[in-house]
Coordinates of C-alpha atoms in Angstrom, one line a residue:
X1 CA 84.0 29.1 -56.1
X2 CA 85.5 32.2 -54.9
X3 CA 85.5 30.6 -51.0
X4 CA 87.3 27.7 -52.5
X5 CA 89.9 29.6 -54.1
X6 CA 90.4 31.4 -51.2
X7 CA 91.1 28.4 -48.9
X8 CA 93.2 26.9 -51.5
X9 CA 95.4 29.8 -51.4
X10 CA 95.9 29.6 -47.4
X11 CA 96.4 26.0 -47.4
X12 CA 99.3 26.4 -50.4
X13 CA 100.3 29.7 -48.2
X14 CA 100.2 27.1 -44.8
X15 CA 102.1 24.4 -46.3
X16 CA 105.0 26.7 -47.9
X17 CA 105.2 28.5 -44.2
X18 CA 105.3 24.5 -42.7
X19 CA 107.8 23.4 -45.6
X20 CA 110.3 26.8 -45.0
X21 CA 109.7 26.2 -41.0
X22 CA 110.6 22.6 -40.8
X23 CA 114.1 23.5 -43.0
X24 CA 114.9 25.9 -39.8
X25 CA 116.6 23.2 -36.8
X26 CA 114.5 22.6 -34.0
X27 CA 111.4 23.3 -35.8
X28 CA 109.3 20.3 -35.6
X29 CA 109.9 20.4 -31.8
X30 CA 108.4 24.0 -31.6
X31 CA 105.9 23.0 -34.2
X32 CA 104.7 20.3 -32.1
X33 CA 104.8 21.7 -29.0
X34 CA 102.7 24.5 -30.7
X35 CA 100.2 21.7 -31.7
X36 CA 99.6 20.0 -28.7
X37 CA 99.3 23.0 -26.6
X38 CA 96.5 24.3 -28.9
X39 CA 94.7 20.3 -28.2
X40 CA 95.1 20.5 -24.9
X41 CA 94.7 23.9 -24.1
X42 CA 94.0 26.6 -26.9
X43 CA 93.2 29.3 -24.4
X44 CA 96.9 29.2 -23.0
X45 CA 98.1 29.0 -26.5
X46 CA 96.0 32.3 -27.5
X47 CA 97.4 34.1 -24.3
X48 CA 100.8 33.1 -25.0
X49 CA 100.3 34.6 -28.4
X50 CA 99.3 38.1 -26.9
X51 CA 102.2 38.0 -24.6
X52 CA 104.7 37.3 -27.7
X53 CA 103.1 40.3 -29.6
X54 CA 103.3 42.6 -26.7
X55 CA 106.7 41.9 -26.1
X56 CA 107.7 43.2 -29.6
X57 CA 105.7 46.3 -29.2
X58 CA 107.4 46.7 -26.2
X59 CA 111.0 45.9 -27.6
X60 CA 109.6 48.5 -30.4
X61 CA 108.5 51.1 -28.5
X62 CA 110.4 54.4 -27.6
X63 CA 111.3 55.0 -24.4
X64 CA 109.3 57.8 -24.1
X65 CA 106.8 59.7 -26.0
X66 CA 107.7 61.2 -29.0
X67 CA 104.8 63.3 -29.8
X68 CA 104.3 65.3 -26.4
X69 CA 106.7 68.0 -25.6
X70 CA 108.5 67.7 -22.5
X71 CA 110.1 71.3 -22.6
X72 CA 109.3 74.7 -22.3
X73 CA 109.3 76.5 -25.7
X74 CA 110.8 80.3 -25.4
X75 CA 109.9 83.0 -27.6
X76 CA 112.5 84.9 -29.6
X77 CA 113.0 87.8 -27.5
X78 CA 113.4 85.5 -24.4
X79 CA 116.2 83.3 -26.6
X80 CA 118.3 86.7 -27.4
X81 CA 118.0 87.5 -23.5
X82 CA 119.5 84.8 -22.2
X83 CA 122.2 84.9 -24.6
X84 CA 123.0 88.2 -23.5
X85 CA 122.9 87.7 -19.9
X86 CA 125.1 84.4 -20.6
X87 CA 128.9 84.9 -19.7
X88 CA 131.4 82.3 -20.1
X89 CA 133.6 81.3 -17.0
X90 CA 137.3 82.0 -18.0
X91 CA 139.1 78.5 -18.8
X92 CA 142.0 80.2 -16.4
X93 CA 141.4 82.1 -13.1
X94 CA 143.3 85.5 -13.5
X95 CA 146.5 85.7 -11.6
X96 CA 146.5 87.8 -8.3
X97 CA 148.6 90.2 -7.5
X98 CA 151.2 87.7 -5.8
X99 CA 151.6 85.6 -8.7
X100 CA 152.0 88.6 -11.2
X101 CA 154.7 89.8 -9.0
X102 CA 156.5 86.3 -9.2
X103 CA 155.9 86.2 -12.9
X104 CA 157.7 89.4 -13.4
X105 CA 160.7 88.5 -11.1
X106 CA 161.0 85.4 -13.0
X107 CA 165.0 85.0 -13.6
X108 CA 165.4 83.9 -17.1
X109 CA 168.7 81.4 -18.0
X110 CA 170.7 81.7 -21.0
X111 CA 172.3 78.7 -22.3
X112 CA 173.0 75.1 -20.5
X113 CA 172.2 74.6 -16.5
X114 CA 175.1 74.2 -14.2
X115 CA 176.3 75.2 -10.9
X116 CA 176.9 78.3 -12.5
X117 CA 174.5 80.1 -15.4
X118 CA 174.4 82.8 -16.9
X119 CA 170.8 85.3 -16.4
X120 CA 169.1 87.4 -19.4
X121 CA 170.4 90.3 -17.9
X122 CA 173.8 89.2 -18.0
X123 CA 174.6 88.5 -14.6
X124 CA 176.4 85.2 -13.7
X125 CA 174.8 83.4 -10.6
X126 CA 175.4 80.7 -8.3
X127 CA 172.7 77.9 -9.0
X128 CA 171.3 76.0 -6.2
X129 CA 167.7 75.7 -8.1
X130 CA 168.2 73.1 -10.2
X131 CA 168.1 69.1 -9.6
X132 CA 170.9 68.6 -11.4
X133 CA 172.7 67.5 -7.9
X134 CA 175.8 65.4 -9.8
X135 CA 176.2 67.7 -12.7
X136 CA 175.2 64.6 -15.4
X137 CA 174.8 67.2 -17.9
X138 CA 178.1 68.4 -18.0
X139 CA 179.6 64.8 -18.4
X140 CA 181.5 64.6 -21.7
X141 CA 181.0 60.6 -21.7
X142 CA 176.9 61.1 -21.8
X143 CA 177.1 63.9 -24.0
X144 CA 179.0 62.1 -26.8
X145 CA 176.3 59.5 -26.8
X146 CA 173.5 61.4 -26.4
X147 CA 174.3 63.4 -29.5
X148 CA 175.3 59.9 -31.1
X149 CA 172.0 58.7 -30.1
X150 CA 170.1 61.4 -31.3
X151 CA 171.6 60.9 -35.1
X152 CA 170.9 57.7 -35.1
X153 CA 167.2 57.9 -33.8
X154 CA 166.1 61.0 -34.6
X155 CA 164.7 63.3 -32.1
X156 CA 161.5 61.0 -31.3
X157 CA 159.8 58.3 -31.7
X158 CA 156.5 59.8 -32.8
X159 CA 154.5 57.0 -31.3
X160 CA 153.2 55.3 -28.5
X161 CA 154.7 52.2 -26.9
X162 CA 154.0 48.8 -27.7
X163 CA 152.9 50.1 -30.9
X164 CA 155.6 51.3 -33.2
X165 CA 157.7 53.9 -30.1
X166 CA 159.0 51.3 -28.5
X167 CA 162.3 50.8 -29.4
X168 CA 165.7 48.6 -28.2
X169 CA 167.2 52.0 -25.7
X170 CA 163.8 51.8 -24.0
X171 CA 164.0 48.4 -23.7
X172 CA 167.5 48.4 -22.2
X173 CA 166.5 51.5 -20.1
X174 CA 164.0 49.1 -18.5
X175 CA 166.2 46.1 -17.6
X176 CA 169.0 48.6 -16.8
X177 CA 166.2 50.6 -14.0
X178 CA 165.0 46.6 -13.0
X179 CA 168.7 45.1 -12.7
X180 CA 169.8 48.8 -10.3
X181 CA 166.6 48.0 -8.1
X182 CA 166.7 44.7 -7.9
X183 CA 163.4 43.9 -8.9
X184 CA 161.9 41.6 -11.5
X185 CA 160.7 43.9 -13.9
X186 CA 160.5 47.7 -15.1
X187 CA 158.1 50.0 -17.1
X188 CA 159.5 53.5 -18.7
X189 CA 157.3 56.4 -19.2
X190 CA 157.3 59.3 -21.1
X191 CA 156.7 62.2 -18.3
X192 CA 157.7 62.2 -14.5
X193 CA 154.3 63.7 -13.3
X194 CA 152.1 61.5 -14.6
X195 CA 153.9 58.2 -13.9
X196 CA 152.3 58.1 -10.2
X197 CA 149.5 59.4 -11.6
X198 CA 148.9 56.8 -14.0
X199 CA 149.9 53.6 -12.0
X200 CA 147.7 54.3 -9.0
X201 CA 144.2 54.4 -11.4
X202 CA 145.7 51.3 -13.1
X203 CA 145.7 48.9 -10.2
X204 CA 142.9 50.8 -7.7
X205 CA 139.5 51.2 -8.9
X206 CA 135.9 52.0 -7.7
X207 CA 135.1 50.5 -4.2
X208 CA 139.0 49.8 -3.5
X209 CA 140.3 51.5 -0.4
X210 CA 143.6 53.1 -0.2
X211 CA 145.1 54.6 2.5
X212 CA 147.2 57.9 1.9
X213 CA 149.7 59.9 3.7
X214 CA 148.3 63.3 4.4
X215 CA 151.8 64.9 3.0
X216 CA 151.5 62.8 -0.6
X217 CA 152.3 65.0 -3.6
X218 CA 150.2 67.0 -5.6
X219 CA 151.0 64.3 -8.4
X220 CA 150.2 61.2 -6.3
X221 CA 146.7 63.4 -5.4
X222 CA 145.4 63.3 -9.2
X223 CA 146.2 60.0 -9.3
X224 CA 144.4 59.3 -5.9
X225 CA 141.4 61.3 -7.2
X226 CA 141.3 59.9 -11.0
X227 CA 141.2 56.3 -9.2
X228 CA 137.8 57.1 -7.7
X229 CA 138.9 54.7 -4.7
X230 CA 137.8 54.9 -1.3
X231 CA 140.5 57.6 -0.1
X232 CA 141.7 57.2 3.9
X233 CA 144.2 59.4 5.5
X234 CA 146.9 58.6 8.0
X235 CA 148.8 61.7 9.9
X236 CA 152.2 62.7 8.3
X237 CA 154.5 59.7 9.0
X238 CA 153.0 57.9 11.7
X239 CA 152.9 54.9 11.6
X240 CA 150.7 54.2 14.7
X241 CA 148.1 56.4 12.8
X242 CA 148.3 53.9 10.2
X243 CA 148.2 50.8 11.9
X244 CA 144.6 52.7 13.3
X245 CA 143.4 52.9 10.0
X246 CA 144.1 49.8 8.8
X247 CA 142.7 48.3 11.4
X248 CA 139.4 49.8 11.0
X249 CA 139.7 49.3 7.4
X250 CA 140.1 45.3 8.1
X251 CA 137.6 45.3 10.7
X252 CA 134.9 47.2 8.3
X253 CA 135.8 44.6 5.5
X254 CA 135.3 41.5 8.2
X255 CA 131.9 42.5 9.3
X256 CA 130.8 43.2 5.7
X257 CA 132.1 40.0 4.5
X258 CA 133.2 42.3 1.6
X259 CA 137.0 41.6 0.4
X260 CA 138.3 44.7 -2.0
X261 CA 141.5 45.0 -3.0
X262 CA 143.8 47.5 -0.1
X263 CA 146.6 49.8 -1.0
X264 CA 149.3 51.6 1.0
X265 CA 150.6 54.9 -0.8
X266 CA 153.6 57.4 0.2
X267 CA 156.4 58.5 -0.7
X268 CA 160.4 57.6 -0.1
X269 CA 161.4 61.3 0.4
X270 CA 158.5 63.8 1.0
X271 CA 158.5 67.1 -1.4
X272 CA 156.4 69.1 1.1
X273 CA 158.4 68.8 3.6
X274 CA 161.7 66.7 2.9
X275 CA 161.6 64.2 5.4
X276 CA 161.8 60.0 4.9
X277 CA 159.1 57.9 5.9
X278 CA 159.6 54.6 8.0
X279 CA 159.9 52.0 5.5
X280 CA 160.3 48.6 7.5
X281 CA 157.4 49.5 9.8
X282 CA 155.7 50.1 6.7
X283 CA 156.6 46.7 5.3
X284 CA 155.3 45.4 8.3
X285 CA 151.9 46.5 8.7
X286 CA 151.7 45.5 5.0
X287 CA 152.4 42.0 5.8
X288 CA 150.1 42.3 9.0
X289 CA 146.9 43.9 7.4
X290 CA 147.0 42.3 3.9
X291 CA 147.8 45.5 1.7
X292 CA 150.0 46.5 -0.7
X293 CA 152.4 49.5 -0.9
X294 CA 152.6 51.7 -3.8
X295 CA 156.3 53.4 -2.9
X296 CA 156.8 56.9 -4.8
X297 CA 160.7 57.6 -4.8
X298 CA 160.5 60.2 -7.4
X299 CA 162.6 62.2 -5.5
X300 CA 164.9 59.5 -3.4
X301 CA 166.0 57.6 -6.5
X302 CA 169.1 58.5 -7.2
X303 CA 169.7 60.0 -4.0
X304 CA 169.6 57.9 -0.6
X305 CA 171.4 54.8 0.3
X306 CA 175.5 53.9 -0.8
X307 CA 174.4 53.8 -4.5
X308 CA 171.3 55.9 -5.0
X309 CA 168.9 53.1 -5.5
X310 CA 166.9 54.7 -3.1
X311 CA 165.0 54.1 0.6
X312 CA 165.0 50.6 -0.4
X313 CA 168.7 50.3 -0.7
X314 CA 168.8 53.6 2.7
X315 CA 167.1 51.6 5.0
X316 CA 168.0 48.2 4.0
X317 CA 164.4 46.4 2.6
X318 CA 164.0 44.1 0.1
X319 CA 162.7 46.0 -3.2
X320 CA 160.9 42.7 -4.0
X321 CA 158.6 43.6 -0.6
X322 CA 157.5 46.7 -2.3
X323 CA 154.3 46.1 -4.7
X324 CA 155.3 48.7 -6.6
X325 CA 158.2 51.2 -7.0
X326 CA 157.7 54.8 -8.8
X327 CA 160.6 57.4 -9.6
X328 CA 161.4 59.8 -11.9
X329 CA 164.0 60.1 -14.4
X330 CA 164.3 63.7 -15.0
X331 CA 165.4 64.5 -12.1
X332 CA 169.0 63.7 -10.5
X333 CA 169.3 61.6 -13.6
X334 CA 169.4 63.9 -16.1
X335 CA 167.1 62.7 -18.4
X336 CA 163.5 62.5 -18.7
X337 CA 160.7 60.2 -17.5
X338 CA 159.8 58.2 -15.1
X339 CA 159.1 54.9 -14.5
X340 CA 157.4 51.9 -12.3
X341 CA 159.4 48.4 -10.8
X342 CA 158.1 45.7 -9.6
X343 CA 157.0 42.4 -10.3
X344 CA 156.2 40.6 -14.3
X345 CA 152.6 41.0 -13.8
X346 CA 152.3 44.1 -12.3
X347 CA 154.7 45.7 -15.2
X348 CA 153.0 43.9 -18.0
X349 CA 149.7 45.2 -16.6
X350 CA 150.8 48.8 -16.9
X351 CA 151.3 48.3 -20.8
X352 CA 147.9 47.9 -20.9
X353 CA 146.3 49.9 -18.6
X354 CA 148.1 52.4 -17.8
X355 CA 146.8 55.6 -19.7
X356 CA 150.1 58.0 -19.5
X357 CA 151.6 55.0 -21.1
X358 CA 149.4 53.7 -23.5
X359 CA 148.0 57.2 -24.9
X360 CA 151.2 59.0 -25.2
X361 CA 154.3 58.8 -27.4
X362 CA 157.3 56.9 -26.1
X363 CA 160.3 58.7 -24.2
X364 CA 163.0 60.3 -26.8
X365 CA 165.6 57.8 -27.5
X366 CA 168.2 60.2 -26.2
X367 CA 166.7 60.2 -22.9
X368 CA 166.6 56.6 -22.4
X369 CA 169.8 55.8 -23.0
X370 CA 171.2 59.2 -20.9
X371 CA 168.9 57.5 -17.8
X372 CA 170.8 53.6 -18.5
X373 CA 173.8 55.9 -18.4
X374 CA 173.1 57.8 -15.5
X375 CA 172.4 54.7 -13.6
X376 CA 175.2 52.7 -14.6
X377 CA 177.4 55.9 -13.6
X378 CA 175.7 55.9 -9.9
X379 CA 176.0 52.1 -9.7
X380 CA 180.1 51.7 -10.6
X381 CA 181.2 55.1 -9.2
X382 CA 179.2 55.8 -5.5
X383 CA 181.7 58.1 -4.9
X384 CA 179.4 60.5 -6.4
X385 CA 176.9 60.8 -4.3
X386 CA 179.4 61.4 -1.4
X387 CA 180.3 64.9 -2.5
X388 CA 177.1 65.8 -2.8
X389 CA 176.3 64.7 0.4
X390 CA 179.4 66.3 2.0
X391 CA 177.7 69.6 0.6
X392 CA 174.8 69.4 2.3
X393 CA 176.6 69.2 5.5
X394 CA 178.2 72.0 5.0
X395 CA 175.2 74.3 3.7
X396 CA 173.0 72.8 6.7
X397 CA 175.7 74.4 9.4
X398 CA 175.6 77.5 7.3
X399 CA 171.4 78.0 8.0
X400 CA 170.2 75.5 10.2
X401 CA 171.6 75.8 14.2
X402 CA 172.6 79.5 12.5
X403 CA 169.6 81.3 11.7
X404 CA 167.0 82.8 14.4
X405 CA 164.0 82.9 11.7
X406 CA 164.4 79.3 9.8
X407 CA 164.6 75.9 10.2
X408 CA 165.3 72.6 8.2
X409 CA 162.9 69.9 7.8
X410 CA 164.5 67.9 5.3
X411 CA 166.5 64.4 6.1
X412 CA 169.9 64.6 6.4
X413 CA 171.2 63.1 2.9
X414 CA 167.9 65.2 1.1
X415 CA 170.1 66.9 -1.4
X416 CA 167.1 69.8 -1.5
X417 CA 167.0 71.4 1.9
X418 CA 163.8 73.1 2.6
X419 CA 163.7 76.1 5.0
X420 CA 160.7 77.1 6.7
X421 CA 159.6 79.4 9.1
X422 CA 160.1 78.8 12.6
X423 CA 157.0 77.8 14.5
X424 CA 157.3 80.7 17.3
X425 CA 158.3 82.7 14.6
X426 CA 155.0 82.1 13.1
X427 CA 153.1 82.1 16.2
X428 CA 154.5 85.2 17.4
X429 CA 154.6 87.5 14.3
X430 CA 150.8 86.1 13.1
X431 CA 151.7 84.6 9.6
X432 CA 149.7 83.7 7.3
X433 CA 150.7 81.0 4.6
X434 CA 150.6 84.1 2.1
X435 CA 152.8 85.8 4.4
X436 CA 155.1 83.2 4.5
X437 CA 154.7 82.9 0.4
X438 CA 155.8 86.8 0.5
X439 CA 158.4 86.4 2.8
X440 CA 160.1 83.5 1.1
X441 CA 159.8 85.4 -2.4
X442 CA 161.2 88.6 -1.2
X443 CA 164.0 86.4 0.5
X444 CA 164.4 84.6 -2.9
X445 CA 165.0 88.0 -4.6
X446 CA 166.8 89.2 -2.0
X447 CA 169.5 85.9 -2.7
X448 CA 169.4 86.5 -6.6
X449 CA 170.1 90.3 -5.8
X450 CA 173.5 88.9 -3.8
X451 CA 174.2 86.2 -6.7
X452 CA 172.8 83.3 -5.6
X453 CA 169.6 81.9 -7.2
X454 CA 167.3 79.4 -5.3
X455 CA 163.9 78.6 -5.6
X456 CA 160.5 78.4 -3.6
X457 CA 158.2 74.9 -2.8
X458 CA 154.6 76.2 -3.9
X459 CA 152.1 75.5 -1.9
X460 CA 148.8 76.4 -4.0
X461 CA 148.0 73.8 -5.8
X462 CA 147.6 71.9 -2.7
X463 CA 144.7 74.4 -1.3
X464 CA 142.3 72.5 -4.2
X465 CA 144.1 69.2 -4.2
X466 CA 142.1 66.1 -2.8
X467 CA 142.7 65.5 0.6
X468 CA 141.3 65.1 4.0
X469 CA 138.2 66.6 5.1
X470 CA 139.2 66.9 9.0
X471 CA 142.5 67.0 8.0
X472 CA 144.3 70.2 9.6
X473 CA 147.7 69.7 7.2
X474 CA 149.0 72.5 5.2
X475 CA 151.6 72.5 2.8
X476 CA 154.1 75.0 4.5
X477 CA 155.8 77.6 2.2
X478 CA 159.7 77.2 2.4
X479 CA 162.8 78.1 0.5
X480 CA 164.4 75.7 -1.3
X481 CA 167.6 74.9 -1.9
X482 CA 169.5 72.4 -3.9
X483 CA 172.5 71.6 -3.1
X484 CA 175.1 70.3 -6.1
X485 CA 178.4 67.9 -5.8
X486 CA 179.9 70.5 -8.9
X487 CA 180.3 73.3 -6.3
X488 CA 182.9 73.7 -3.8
X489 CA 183.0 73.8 -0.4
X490 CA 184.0 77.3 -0.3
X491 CA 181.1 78.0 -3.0
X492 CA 178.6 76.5 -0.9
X493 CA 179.9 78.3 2.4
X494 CA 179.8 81.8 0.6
X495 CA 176.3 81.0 -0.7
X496 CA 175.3 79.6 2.7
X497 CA 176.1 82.6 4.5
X498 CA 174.5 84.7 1.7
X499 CA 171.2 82.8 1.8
X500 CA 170.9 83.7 5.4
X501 CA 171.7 86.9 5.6
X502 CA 168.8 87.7 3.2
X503 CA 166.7 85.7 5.1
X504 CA 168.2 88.0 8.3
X505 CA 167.5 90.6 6.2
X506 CA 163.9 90.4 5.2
X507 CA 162.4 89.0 8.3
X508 CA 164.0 91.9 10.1
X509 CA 162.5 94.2 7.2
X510 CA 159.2 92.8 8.1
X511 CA 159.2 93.4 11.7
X512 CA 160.6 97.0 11.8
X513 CA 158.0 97.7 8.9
X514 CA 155.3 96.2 11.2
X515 CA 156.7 98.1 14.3
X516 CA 156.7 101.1 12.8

């Protein structure tokens, strides 16, 4: 009785399981498929069962074994030793002597920037260290709207773009920048440095190959080395080095049969050393090889060709040829930012992907309107950049052909003229680039001590920047000096002849202390 109860039970058990099965879709055909495998063949059907069951178990299992340990247990005494012999590395290296002494000889401004300021200590100097090469921030038009600007929209947007930061002076900002250019579209970011360094991670990835001139910026460098491309280098503006690379580049990619995406990257006007790189030929070998340029003009917007729009506009190319164009804002313009032109797709991309746009809060309403401003100022009055260029003229005859110790690399209509050492002068006196970094500072001193204050190019952060590893370039240490259209010619004539005289001054310094 107990056996028949029993088998009762399963069959009731059985046909509940069948009934609650066939309700599931596509049951019957696994059902019978079960059925007439166990006819035909039950042994199949019994391995297929083991396999099943493993595969759970295996699904189920850790990954490794959770009851032998892997590690070596310490004892107490051995815990508290290593804790003691444990020191932290400093999240800051501690300054050397060189930069303490620049830290302490730091001049210190009180109140607005202009051609002239006013020094903590009192002193009024003549200032050829600031970027302010059109005096925008002394212009009584931009001022009244700036401050009307600021009551209207407060002092920020306290959020990111495309969120709830954007708002109708960025957009205007944007087509203002786009409609200047010439190009189809425009992004606007928050901060200058990280523009460049943002937009070249948000079109090149892994297994992409750009190809870098060895002179690129420390800025374009982060954003070479966040992109985690394949990195090439081509000697400082030569284009028959690049048409090499290229070349191999192409010829790598043919024999693979592997087709990654190829970028070009420079810059309009150099900061290292001030010079212009050959756009057409550029343009050309883009054309040519199949790559695409990624133009940084943070520091020839505003400045080269009849209305500032930059190397574009200096040596006559189509903006539309360039991929993508990135300048700054904060710079000639007066405001703050920067931002990327170029085509629809490759803006609307940015708002996307782009991390110093997407995770950061939108550029302050006054600034966005002071850069449409600033642009519509260069765009209807060119006359402005003329002075400023007339200027420079007149400061270069006061240093270049006239000094024995420096020399100019920067382009003619390169409103910051850098001065390094002469190459014999080098050669013969055995500098060092921290020689050079003295000299230069002790001339800088030397210049404030006379009542002119200029400043230096630092070349540190380049000793740990990405770059080549058979390259031989080296950021060279220099003076620089920015020249403004709100001084004078007789202003930049007395400061002209002051600057070199220190310069005459401390080299001579050097070589009698050496001597003696």
């Amino acid at each position: 009785m107990e056996i028949e109860a029993l088998h009762n039970q399963l069959s009731r058990v059985l046909q509940q399981t069948t009934s609650a099965l066939q309700k599931v879709p596509g049951s019957a055909v696994l059902v019978r498929y079960i059925r007439s495998s166990y006819q035909n063949d039950p042994v199949r059907s019994a391995i297929e069962l083991v396999l099943i069951l493993f595969f759970i178990r295996y699904l189920l299992s850790p990954s490794y074994s959770t009851h032998k340990q892997n590690f070596v247990k310490l004892r107490e005494d051995e815990i508290d030793e290593l804790i003691d012999d444990w020191a932290p590395e400093p999240l800051v290296a501690e300054q050397t002597v060189f930069e303490e002494a620049e830290s302490d000889k730091l001049p210190v401004i009180v109140g607005s920037t202009g051609p002239k300021v006013k020094l903590l200590n009192g002193r009024t100097v003549t200032n050829l260290a600031s970027y302010n090469f059109y005096n925008f921030n002394a212009n009584e038009q931009i001022k009244e709207k700036a401050i009307q600007t600021l009551r209207t929209y407060g002092v920020g947007p306290c959020g990111p773009p495309q969120f709830y930061g954007t708002q109708d002076v960025h957009v205007k900002a944007e087509a203002d920048i786009a409609n200047y250019l010439g190009t189809e579209g425009c992004i606007v970011y928050a901060q200058s440095f990280s523009t460049v360094s943002s937009v070249i991670p948000a079109f090149c990835k892994r297994g992409d190959v750009i190809i870098a001139d060895e002179a690129v910026n420390y800025s374009i460098r982060k954003g070479l080395q966040a992109s985690r491309s394949n990195i090439k280098w081509f000697k400082h503006g030569q284009m028959n080095d690049l048409e090499r690379v290229m070349k191999a580049v192409a010829l790598e990619q043919a024999k693979g049969k592997r087709l990654t995406r190829r970028f070009i990257v420079t810059e309009g006007l150099f900061e290292t050393s001030g010079d212009v790189t050959d756009l057409p030929s550029l343009v050309e070998l883009k054309e040519r090889y199949k790559f695409r340029i990624i133009l940084d003009e943070t520091w020839s917007f505003g400045v080269l060709g009849r209305t500032g729009r930059g190397l574009t506009e200096f040596q006559n190319v189509d903006p539309q040829q360039v991929d993508m164009i990135v300048g700054s804002l904060s710079g000639p313009l007066c405001a703050g930012g920067g931002f990327c032109a170029g085509a629809k797709d490759v803006v609307e991309h940015q708002r996307i992907t782009s991390s110093a746009y997407t995770y950061s809060a939108a550029l302050p309403a006054m600034l966005a309107m002071t850069a449409s401003e600033t642009v519509n100022l260069l765009q209807s009055n060119p006359d402005i950049l003329s002075q400023c260029r007339e200027n420079i003229k007149v400061m270069k005859l006061q240093l270049d052909p006239r000094s024995d110790w420096v020399v100019c690399t920067s382009a003619l209509e390169n409103p910051i003229m850098l001065l390094v050492l002469k190459p014999e002068v080098i050669k013969a006196k055995r500098l060092s680039i921290e020689d050079q970094e003295r000299i230069f500072l002790e001339c800088a001193d030397e210049c404030l001590t006379n009542g002119v204050l200029v400043a230096r190019l630092k070349t540190r952060p380049y000793a740990h920047a990405i770059k080549a590893r058979d390259s031989c370039w080296i950021a060279q240490p220099a003076l620089k000096i920015c020249i403004t259209s709100a001084l004078s010619k007789k202003d930049i004539e007395k400061s002209g002849a002051t600057i070199r005289h220190a310069i005459t001054k401390i080299m001579t310094r050097k070589i009698s202390g050496k001597t003696g």
